[in-house]
Short mmCIF file of the C-alpha atoms (twelve columns), coordinates in Angstrom:
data_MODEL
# 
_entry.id   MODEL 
# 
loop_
_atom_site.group_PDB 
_atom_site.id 
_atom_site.type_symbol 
_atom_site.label_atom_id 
_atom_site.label_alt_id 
_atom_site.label_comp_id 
_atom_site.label_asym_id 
_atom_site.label_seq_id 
_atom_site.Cartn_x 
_atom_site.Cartn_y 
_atom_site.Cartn_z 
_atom_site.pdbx_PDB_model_num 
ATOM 1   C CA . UNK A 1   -128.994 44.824 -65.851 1 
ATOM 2   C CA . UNK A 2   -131.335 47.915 -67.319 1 
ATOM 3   C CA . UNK A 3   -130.174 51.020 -68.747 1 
ATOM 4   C CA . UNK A 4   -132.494 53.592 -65.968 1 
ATOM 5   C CA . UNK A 5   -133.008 57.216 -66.028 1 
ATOM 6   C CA . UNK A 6   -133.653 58.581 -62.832 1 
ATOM 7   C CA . UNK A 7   -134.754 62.569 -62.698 1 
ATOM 8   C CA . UNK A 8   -134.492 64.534 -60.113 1 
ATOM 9   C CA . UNK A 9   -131.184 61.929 -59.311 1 
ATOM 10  C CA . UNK A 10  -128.523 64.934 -57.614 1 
ATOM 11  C CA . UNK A 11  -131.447 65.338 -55.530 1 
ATOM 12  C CA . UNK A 12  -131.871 64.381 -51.681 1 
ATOM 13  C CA . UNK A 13  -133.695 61.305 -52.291 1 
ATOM 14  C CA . UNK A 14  -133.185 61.001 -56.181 1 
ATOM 15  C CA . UNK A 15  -129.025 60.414 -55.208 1 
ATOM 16  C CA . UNK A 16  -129.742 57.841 -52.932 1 
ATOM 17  C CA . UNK A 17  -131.468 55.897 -55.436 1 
ATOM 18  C CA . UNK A 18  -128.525 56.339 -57.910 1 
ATOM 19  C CA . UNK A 19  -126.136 55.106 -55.617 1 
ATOM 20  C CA . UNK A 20  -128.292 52.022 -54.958 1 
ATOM 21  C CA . UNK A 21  -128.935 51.276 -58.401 1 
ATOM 22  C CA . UNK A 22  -125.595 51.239 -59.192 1 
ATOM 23  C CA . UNK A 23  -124.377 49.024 -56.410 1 
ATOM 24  C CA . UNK A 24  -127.077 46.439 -58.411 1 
ATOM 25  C CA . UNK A 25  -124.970 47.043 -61.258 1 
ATOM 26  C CA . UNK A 26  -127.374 49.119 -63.081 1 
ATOM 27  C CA . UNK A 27  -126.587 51.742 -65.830 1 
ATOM 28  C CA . UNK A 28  -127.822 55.197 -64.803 1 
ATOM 29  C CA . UNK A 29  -128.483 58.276 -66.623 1 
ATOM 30  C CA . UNK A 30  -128.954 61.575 -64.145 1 
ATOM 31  C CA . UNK A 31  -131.097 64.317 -65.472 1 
ATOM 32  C CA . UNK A 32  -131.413 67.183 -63.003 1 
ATOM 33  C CA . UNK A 33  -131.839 71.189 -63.302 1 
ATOM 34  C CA . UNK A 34  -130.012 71.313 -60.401 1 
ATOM 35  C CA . UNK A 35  -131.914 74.050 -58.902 1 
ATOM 36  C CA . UNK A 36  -131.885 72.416 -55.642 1 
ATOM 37  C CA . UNK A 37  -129.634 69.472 -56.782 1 
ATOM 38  C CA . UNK A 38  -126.093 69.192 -56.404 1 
ATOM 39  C CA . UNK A 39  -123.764 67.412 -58.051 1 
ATOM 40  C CA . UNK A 40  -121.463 66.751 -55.293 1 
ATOM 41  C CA . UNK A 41  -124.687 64.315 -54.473 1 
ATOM 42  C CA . UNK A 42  -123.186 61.665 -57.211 1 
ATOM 43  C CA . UNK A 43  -120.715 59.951 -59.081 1 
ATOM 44  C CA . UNK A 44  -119.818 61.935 -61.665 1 
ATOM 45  C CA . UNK A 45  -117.490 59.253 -63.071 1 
ATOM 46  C CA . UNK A 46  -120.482 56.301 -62.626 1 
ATOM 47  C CA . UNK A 47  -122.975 58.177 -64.300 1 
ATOM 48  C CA . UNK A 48  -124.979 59.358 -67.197 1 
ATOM 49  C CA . UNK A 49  -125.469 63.386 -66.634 1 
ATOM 50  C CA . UNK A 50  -127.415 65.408 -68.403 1 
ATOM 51  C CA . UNK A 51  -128.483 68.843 -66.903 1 
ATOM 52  C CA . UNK A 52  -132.055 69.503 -68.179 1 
ATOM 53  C CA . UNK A 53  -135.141 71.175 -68.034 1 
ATOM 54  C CA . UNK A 54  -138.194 68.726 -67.780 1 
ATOM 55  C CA . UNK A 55  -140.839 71.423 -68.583 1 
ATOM 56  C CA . UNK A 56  -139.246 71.662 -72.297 1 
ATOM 57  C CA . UNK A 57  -140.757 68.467 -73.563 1 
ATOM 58  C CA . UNK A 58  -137.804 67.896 -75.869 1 
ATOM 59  C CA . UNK A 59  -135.464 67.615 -73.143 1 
ATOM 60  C CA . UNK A 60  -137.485 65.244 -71.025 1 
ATOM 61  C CA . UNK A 61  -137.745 63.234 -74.087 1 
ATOM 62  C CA . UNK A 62  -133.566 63.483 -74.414 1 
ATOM 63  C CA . UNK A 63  -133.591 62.649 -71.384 1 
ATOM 64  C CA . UNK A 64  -135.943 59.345 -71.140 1 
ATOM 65  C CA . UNK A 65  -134.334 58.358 -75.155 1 
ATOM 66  C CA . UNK A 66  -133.004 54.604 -74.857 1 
ATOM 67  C CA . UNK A 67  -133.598 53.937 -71.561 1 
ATOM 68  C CA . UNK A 68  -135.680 50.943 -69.962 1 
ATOM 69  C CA . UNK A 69  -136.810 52.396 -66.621 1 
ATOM 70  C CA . UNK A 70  -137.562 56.015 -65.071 1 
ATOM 71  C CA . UNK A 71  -137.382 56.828 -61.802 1 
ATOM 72  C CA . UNK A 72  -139.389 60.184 -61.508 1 
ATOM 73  C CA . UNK A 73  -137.910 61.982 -58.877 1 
ATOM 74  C CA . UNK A 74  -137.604 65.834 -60.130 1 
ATOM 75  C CA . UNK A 75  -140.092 68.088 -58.248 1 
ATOM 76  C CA . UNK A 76  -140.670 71.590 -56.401 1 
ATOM 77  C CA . UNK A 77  -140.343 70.324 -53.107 1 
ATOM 78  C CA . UNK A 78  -140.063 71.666 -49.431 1 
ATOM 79  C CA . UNK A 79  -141.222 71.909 -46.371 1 
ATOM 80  C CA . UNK A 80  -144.389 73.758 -45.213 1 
ATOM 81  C CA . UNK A 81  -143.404 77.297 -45.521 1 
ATOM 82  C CA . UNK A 82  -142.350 76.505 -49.332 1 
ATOM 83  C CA . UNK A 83  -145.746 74.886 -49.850 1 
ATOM 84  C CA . UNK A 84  -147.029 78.475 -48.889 1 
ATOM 85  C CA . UNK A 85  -144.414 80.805 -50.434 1 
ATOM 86  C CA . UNK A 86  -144.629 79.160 -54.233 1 
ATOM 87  C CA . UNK A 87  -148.146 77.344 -54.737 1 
ATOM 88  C CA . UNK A 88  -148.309 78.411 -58.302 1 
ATOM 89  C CA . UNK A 89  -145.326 76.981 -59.383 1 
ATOM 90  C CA . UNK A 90  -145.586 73.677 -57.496 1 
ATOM 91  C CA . UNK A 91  -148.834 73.024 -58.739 1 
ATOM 92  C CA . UNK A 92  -147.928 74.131 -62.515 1 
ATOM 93  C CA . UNK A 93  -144.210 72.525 -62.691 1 
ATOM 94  C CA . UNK A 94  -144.911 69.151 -60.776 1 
ATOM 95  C CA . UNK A 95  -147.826 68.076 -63.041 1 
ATOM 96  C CA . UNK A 96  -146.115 69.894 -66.368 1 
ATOM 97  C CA . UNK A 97  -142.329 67.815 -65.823 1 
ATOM 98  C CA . UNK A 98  -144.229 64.473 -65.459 1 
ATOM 99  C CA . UNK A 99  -146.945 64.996 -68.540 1 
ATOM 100 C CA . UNK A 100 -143.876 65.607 -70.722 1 
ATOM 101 C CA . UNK A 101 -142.092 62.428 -69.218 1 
ATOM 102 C CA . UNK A 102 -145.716 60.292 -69.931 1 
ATOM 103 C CA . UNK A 103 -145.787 61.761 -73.233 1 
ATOM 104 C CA . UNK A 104 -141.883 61.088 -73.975 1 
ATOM 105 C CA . UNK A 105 -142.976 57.371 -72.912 1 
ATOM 106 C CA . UNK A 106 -144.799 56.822 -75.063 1 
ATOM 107 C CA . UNK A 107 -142.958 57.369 -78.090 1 
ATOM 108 C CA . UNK A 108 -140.235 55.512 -76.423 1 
ATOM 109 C CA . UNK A 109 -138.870 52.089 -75.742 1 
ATOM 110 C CA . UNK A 110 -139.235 52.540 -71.953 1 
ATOM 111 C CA . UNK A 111 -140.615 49.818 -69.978 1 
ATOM 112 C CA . UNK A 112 -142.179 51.769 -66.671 1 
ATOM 113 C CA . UNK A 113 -142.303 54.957 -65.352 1 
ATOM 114 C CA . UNK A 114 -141.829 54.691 -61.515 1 
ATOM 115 C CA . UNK A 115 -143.819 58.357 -59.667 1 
ATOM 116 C CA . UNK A 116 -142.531 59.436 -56.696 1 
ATOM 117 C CA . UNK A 117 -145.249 60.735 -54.870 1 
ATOM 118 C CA . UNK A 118 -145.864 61.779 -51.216 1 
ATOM 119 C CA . UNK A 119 -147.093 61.302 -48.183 1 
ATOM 120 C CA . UNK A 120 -148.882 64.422 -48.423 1 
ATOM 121 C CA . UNK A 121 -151.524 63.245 -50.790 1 
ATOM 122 C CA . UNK A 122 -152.889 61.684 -47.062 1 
ATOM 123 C CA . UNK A 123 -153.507 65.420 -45.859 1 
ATOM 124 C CA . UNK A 124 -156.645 65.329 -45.054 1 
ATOM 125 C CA . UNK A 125 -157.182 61.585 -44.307 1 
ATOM 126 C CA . UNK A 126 -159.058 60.888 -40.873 1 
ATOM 127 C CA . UNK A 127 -157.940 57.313 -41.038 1 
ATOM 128 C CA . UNK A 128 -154.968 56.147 -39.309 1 
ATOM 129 C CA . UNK A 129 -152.598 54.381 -40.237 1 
ATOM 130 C CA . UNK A 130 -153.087 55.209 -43.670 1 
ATOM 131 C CA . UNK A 131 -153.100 52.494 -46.410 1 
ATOM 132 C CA . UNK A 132 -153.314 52.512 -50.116 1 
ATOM 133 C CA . UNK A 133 -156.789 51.912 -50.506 1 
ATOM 134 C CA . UNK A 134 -157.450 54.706 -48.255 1 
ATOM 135 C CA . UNK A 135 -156.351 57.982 -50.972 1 
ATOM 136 C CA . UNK A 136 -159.557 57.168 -52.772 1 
ATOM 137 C CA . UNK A 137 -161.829 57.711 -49.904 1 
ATOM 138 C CA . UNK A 138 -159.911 60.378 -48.343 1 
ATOM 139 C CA . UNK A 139 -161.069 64.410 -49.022 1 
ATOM 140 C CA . UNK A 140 -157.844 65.854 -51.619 1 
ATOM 141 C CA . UNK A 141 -155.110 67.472 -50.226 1 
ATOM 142 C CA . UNK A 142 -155.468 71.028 -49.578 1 
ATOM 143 C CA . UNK A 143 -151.880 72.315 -50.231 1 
ATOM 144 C CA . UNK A 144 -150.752 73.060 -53.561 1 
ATOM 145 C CA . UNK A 145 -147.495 70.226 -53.519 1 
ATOM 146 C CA . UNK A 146 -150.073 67.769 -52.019 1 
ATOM 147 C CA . UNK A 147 -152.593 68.302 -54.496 1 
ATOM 148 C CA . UNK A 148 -149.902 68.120 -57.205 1 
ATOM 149 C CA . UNK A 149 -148.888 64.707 -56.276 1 
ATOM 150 C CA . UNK A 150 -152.132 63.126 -56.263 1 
ATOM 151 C CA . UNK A 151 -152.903 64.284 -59.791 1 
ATOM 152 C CA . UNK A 152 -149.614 62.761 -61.031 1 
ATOM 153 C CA . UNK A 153 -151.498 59.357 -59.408 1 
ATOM 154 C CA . UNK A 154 -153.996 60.128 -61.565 1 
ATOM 155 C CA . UNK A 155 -151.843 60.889 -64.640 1 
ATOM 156 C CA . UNK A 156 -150.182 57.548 -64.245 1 
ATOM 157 C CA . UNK A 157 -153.307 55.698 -64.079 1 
ATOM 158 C CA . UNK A 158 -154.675 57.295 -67.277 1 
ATOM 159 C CA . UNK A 159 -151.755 57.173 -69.112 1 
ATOM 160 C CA . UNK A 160 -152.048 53.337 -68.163 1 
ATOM 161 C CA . UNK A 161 -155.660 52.689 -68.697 1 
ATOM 162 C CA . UNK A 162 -155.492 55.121 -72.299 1 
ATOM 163 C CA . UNK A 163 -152.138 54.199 -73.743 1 
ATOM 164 C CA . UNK A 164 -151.094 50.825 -71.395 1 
ATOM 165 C CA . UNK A 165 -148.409 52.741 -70.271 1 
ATOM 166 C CA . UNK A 166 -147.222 50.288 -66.767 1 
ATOM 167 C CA . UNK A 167 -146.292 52.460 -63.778 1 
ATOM 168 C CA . UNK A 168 -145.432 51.787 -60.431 1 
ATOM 169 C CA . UNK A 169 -145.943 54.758 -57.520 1 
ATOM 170 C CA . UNK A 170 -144.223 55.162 -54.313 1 
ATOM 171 C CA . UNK A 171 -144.991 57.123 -51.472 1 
ATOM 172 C CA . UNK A 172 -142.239 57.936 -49.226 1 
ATOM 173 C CA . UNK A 173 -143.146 59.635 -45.614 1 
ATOM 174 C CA . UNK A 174 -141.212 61.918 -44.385 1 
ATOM 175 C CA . UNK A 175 -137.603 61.233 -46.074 1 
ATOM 176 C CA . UNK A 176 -134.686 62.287 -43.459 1 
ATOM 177 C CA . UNK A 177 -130.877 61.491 -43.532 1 
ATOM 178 C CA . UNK A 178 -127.182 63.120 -44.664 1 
ATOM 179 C CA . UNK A 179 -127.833 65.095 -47.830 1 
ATOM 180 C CA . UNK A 180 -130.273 67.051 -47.048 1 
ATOM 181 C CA . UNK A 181 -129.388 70.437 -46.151 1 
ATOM 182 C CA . UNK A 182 -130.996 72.866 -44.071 1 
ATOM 183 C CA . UNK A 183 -132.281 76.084 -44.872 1 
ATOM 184 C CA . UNK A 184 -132.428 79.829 -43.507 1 
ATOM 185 C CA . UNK A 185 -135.966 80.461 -43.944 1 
ATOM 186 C CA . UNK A 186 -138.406 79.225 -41.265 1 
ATOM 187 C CA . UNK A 187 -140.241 76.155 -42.461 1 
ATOM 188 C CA . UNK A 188 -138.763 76.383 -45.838 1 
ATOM 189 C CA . UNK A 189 -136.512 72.806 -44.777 1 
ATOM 190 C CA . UNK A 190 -138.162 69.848 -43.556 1 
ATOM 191 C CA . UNK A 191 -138.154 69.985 -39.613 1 
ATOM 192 C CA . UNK A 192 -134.868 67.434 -38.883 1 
ATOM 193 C CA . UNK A 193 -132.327 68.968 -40.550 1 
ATOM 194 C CA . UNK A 194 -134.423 72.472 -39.973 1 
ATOM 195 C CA . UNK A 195 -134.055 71.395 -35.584 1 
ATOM 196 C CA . UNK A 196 -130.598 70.590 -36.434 1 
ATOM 197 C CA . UNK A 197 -129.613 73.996 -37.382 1 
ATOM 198 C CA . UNK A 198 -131.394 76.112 -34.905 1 
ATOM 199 C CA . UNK A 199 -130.517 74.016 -31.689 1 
ATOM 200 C CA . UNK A 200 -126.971 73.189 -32.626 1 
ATOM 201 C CA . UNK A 201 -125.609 75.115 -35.440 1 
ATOM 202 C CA . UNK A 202 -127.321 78.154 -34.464 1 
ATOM 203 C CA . UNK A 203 -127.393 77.969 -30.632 1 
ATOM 204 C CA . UNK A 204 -130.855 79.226 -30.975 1 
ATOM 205 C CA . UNK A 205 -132.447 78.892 -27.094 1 
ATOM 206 C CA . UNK A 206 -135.836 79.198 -26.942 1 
ATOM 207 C CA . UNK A 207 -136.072 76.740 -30.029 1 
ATOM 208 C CA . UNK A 208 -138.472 78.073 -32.535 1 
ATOM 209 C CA . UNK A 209 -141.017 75.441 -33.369 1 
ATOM 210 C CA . UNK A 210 -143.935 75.985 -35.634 1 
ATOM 211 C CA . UNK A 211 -147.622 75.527 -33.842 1 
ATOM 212 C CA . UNK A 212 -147.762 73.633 -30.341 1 
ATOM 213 C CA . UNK A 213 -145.060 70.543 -31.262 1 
ATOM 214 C CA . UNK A 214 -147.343 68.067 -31.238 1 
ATOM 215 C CA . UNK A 215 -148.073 67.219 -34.901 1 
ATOM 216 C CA . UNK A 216 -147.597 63.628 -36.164 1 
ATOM 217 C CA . UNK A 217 -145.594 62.084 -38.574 1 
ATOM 218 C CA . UNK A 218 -143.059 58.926 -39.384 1 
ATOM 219 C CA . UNK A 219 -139.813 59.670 -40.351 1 
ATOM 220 C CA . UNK A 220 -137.859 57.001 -42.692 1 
ATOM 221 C CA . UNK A 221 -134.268 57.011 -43.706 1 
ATOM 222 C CA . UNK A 222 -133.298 57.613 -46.734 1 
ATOM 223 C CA . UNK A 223 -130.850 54.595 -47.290 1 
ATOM 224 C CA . UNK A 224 -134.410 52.951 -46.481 1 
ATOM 225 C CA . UNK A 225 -136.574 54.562 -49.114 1 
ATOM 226 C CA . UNK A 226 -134.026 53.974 -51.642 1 
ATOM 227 C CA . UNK A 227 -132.998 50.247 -51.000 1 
ATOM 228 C CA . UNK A 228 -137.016 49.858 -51.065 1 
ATOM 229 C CA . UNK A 229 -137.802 51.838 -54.618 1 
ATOM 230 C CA . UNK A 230 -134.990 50.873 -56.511 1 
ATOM 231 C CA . UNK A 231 -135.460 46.884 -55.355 1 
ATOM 232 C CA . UNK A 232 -139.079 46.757 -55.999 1 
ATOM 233 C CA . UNK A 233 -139.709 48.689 -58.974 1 
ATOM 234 C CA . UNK A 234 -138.114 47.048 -61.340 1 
ATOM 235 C CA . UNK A 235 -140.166 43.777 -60.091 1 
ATOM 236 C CA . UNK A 236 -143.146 42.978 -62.212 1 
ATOM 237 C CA . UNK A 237 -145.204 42.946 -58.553 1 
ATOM 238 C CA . UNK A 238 -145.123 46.550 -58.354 1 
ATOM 239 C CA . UNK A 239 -146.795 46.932 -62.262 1 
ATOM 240 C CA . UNK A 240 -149.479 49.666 -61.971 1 
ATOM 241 C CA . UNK A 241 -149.464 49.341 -58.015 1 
ATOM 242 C CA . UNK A 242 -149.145 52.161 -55.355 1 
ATOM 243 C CA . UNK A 243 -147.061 51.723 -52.352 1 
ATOM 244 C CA . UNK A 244 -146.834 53.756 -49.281 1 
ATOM 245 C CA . UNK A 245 -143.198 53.195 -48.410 1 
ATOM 246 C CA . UNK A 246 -142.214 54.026 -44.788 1 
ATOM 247 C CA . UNK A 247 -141.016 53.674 -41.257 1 
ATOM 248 C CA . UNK A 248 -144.301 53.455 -39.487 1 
ATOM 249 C CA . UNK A 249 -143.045 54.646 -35.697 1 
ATOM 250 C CA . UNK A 250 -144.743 57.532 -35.203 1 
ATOM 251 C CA . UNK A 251 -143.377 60.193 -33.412 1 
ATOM 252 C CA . UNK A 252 -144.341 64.051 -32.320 1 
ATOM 253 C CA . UNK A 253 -143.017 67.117 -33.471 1 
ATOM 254 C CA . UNK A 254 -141.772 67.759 -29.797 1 
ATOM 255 C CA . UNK A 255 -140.685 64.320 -29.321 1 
ATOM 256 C CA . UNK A 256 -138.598 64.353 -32.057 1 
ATOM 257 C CA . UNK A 257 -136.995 67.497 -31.209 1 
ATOM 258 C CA . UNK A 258 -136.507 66.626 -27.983 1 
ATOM 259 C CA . UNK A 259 -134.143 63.410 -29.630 1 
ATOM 260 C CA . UNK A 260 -132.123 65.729 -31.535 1 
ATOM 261 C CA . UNK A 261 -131.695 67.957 -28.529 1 
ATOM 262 C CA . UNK A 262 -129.942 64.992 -26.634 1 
ATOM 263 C CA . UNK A 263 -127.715 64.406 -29.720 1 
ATOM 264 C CA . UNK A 264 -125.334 67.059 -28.214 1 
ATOM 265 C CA . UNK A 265 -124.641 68.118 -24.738 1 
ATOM 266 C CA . UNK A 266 -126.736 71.807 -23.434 1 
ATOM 267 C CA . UNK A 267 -126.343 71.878 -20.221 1 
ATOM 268 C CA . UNK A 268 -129.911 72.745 -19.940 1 
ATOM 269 C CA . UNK A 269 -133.429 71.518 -20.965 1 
ATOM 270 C CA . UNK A 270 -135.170 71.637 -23.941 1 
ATOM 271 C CA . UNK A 271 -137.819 74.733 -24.253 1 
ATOM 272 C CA . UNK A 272 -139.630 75.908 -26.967 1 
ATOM 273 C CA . UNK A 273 -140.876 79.258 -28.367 1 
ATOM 274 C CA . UNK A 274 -144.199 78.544 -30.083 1 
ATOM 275 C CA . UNK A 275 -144.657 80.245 -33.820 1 
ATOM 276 C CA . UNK A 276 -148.525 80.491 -35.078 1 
ATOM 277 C CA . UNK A 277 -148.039 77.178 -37.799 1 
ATOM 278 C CA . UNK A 278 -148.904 77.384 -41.510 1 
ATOM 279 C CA . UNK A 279 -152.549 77.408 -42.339 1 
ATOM 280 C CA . UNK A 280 -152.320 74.192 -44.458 1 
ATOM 281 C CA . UNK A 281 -150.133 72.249 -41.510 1 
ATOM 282 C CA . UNK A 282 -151.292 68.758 -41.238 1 
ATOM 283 C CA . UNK A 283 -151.785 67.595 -37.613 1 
ATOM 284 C CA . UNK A 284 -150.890 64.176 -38.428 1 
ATOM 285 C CA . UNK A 285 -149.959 61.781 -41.060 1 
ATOM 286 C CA . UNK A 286 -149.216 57.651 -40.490 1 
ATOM 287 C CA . UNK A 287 -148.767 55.384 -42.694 1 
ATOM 288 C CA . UNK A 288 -149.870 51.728 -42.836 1 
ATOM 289 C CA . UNK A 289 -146.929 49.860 -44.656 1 
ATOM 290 C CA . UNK A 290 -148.611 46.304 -44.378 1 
ATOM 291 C CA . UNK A 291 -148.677 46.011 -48.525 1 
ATOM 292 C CA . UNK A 292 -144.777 46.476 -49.087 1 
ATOM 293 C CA . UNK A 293 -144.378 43.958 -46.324 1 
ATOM 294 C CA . UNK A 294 -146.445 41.490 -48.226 1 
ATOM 295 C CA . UNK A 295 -145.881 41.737 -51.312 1 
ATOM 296 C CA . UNK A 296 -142.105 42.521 -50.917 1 
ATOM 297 C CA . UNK A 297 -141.211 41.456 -47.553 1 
ATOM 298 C CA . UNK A 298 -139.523 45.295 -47.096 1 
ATOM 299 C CA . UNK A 299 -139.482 46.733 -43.467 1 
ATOM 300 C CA . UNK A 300 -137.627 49.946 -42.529 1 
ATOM 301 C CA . UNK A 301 -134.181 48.953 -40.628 1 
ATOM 302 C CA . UNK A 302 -132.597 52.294 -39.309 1 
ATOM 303 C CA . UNK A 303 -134.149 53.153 -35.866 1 
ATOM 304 C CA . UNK A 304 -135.116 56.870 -35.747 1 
ATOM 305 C CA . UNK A 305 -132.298 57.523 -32.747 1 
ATOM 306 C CA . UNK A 306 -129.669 55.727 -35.372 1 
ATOM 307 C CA . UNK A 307 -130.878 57.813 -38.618 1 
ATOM 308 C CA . UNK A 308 -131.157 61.046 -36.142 1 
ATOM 309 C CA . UNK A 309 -127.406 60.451 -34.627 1 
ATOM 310 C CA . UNK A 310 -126.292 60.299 -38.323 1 
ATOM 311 C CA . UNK A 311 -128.017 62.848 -39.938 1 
ATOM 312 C CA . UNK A 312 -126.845 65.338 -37.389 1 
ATOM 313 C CA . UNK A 313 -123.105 64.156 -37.644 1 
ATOM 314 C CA . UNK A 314 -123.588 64.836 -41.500 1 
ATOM 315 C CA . UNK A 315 -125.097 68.139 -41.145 1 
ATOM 316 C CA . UNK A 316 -122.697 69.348 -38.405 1 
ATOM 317 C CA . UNK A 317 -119.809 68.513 -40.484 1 
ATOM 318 C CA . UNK A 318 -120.856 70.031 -43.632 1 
ATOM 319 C CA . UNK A 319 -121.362 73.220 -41.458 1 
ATOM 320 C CA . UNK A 320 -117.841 73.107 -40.050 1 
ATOM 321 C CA . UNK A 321 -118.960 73.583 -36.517 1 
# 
């Protein structure tokens, strides 16, 4: 079993991975700022935790000394309205934390850095579904966070082809599931646990949906993403690979929220009250996940009406309504 640092790890996502790992019987080492992290995420008494800043280079190499693997998880993340709100600083910290992690690497005896990336670095693709080979005939991403993720690609493959440092990079699409929590601010949260909130938490009625409801994406568990990343990155198959990891049901923005609607009783139809959407909103984004399911035989398993049902029974209990 490896000794594995995973960043980002009292994260959304991140946790989910630690908790996987260590059902594999993996030793795990947690650094996380915890700005948007919480430690309530993990097991405290299972883990490794160090509370760091990756843009100090010293602590990201703390953080990545004696370890084998690192799962890169730490990032400025959001939904669309924090893409907007702090462009500088996703831009800046994303591609700053994982330059000091590459850097660490290689002055360590790590094996592989696994990236975390994003669906988002598909923006701007007109080709759907999306596969791997796609992002290097596809126009860059216009938002700041997307942008920021597709240079990290391109860090990891320099780092590779300069100092044979071996990567592996996952993209996850649209990560959803109990952890996540949702936020005040209009599009600051992704949309699920963002619907969640104002149609059931809130009794908001006209729901207030950014743009005309019928953007595109697919929406994957996150018990899903994280059996996926932390089984097939520590297998030789993904060395210096990208994979698009994903549930590839694709689903509108009003079909979805039309699911979670139906997740409690109303009394009354859905209806919507239309806000003008984000400049940089992406009208759709699917992913082709026919690589993973050759090389590793991984499909999604939780149904979106399973993941929705408990996502919602997470959310509304955390909330105490």
């Amino acid at each position: 079993m490896a000794k594995i640092l995973v960043t980002g790890g009292a994260g959304f996502i991140g946790s989910a991975v630690v908790r996987h790992l260590l059902s594999l019987g993996h030793e795990v080492r947690v650094a996380d700022n915890l700005s948007k992290g919480q430690v309530s995420n993990i097991e405290m008494d299972k883990v490794e935790f160090m509370k760091v800043d990756l843009l100090n280079p010293l602590d990201a190499a703390k953080s990545l000394a004696d370890t084998e693997y690192c799962f890169h998880f730490a990032a400025k993340i959001g939904g669309i309205g924090y893409f907007n709100k702090y462009p500088a600083e996703i831009l800046r910290d994303n591609t700053i934390m994982l330059s000091n992690l590459l850097d660490a690497e290689r002055n360590s005896s790590a094996k592989k850095l696994i990236y975390i990336s994003s669906s988002m670095v598909f923006e701007r693709t007109e080709h759907f579904p999306s596969s791997e080979e796609d992002i290097f005939t596809s126009p860059p991403p216009i938002t700041h966070y997307g942008f920021s993720k597709l240079v990290g690609e391109y860090y990891c493959r320099a780092y590779a082809d300069q100092y044979g440092l071996k990567y592996s990079i996952f993209r996850p699409f649209n990560a959803y599931g109990p952890g996540e929590i949702p936020e005040n601010e209009v599009g600051i949260a992704h949309v699920i646990p963002d619907l969640i909130k104002k149609m059931h938490i809130d009794k908001q009625y006209p729901v207030k949906i950014l743009g005309d409801g019928n953007q595109v994406r697919a929406y994957t568990y996150v018990t899903d993403l994280a059996e996926a990343i932390s089984t097939c990155a520590l297998s030789s198959k993904s060395d210096n690979g990208d994979f698009n990891v994903a549930n590839p049901q694709a689903i509108s923005v009003s079909e979805l929220a039309e699911k979670i609607w139906k997740l409690q009783e109303r009394g009354k139809p859905l209806k919507f009250e239309h806000l003008p959407p984000f400049k940089d909103d992406v009208l759709k984004r699917v992913p082709d996940t026919k690589k993973m399911e050759k090389i590793f035989g991984w499909k999604a398993k939780v149904p979106i009406e399973q993941g929705l049902k408990n996502t919602f029974d997470w959310i509304i209990k955390k909330s105490g309504s």
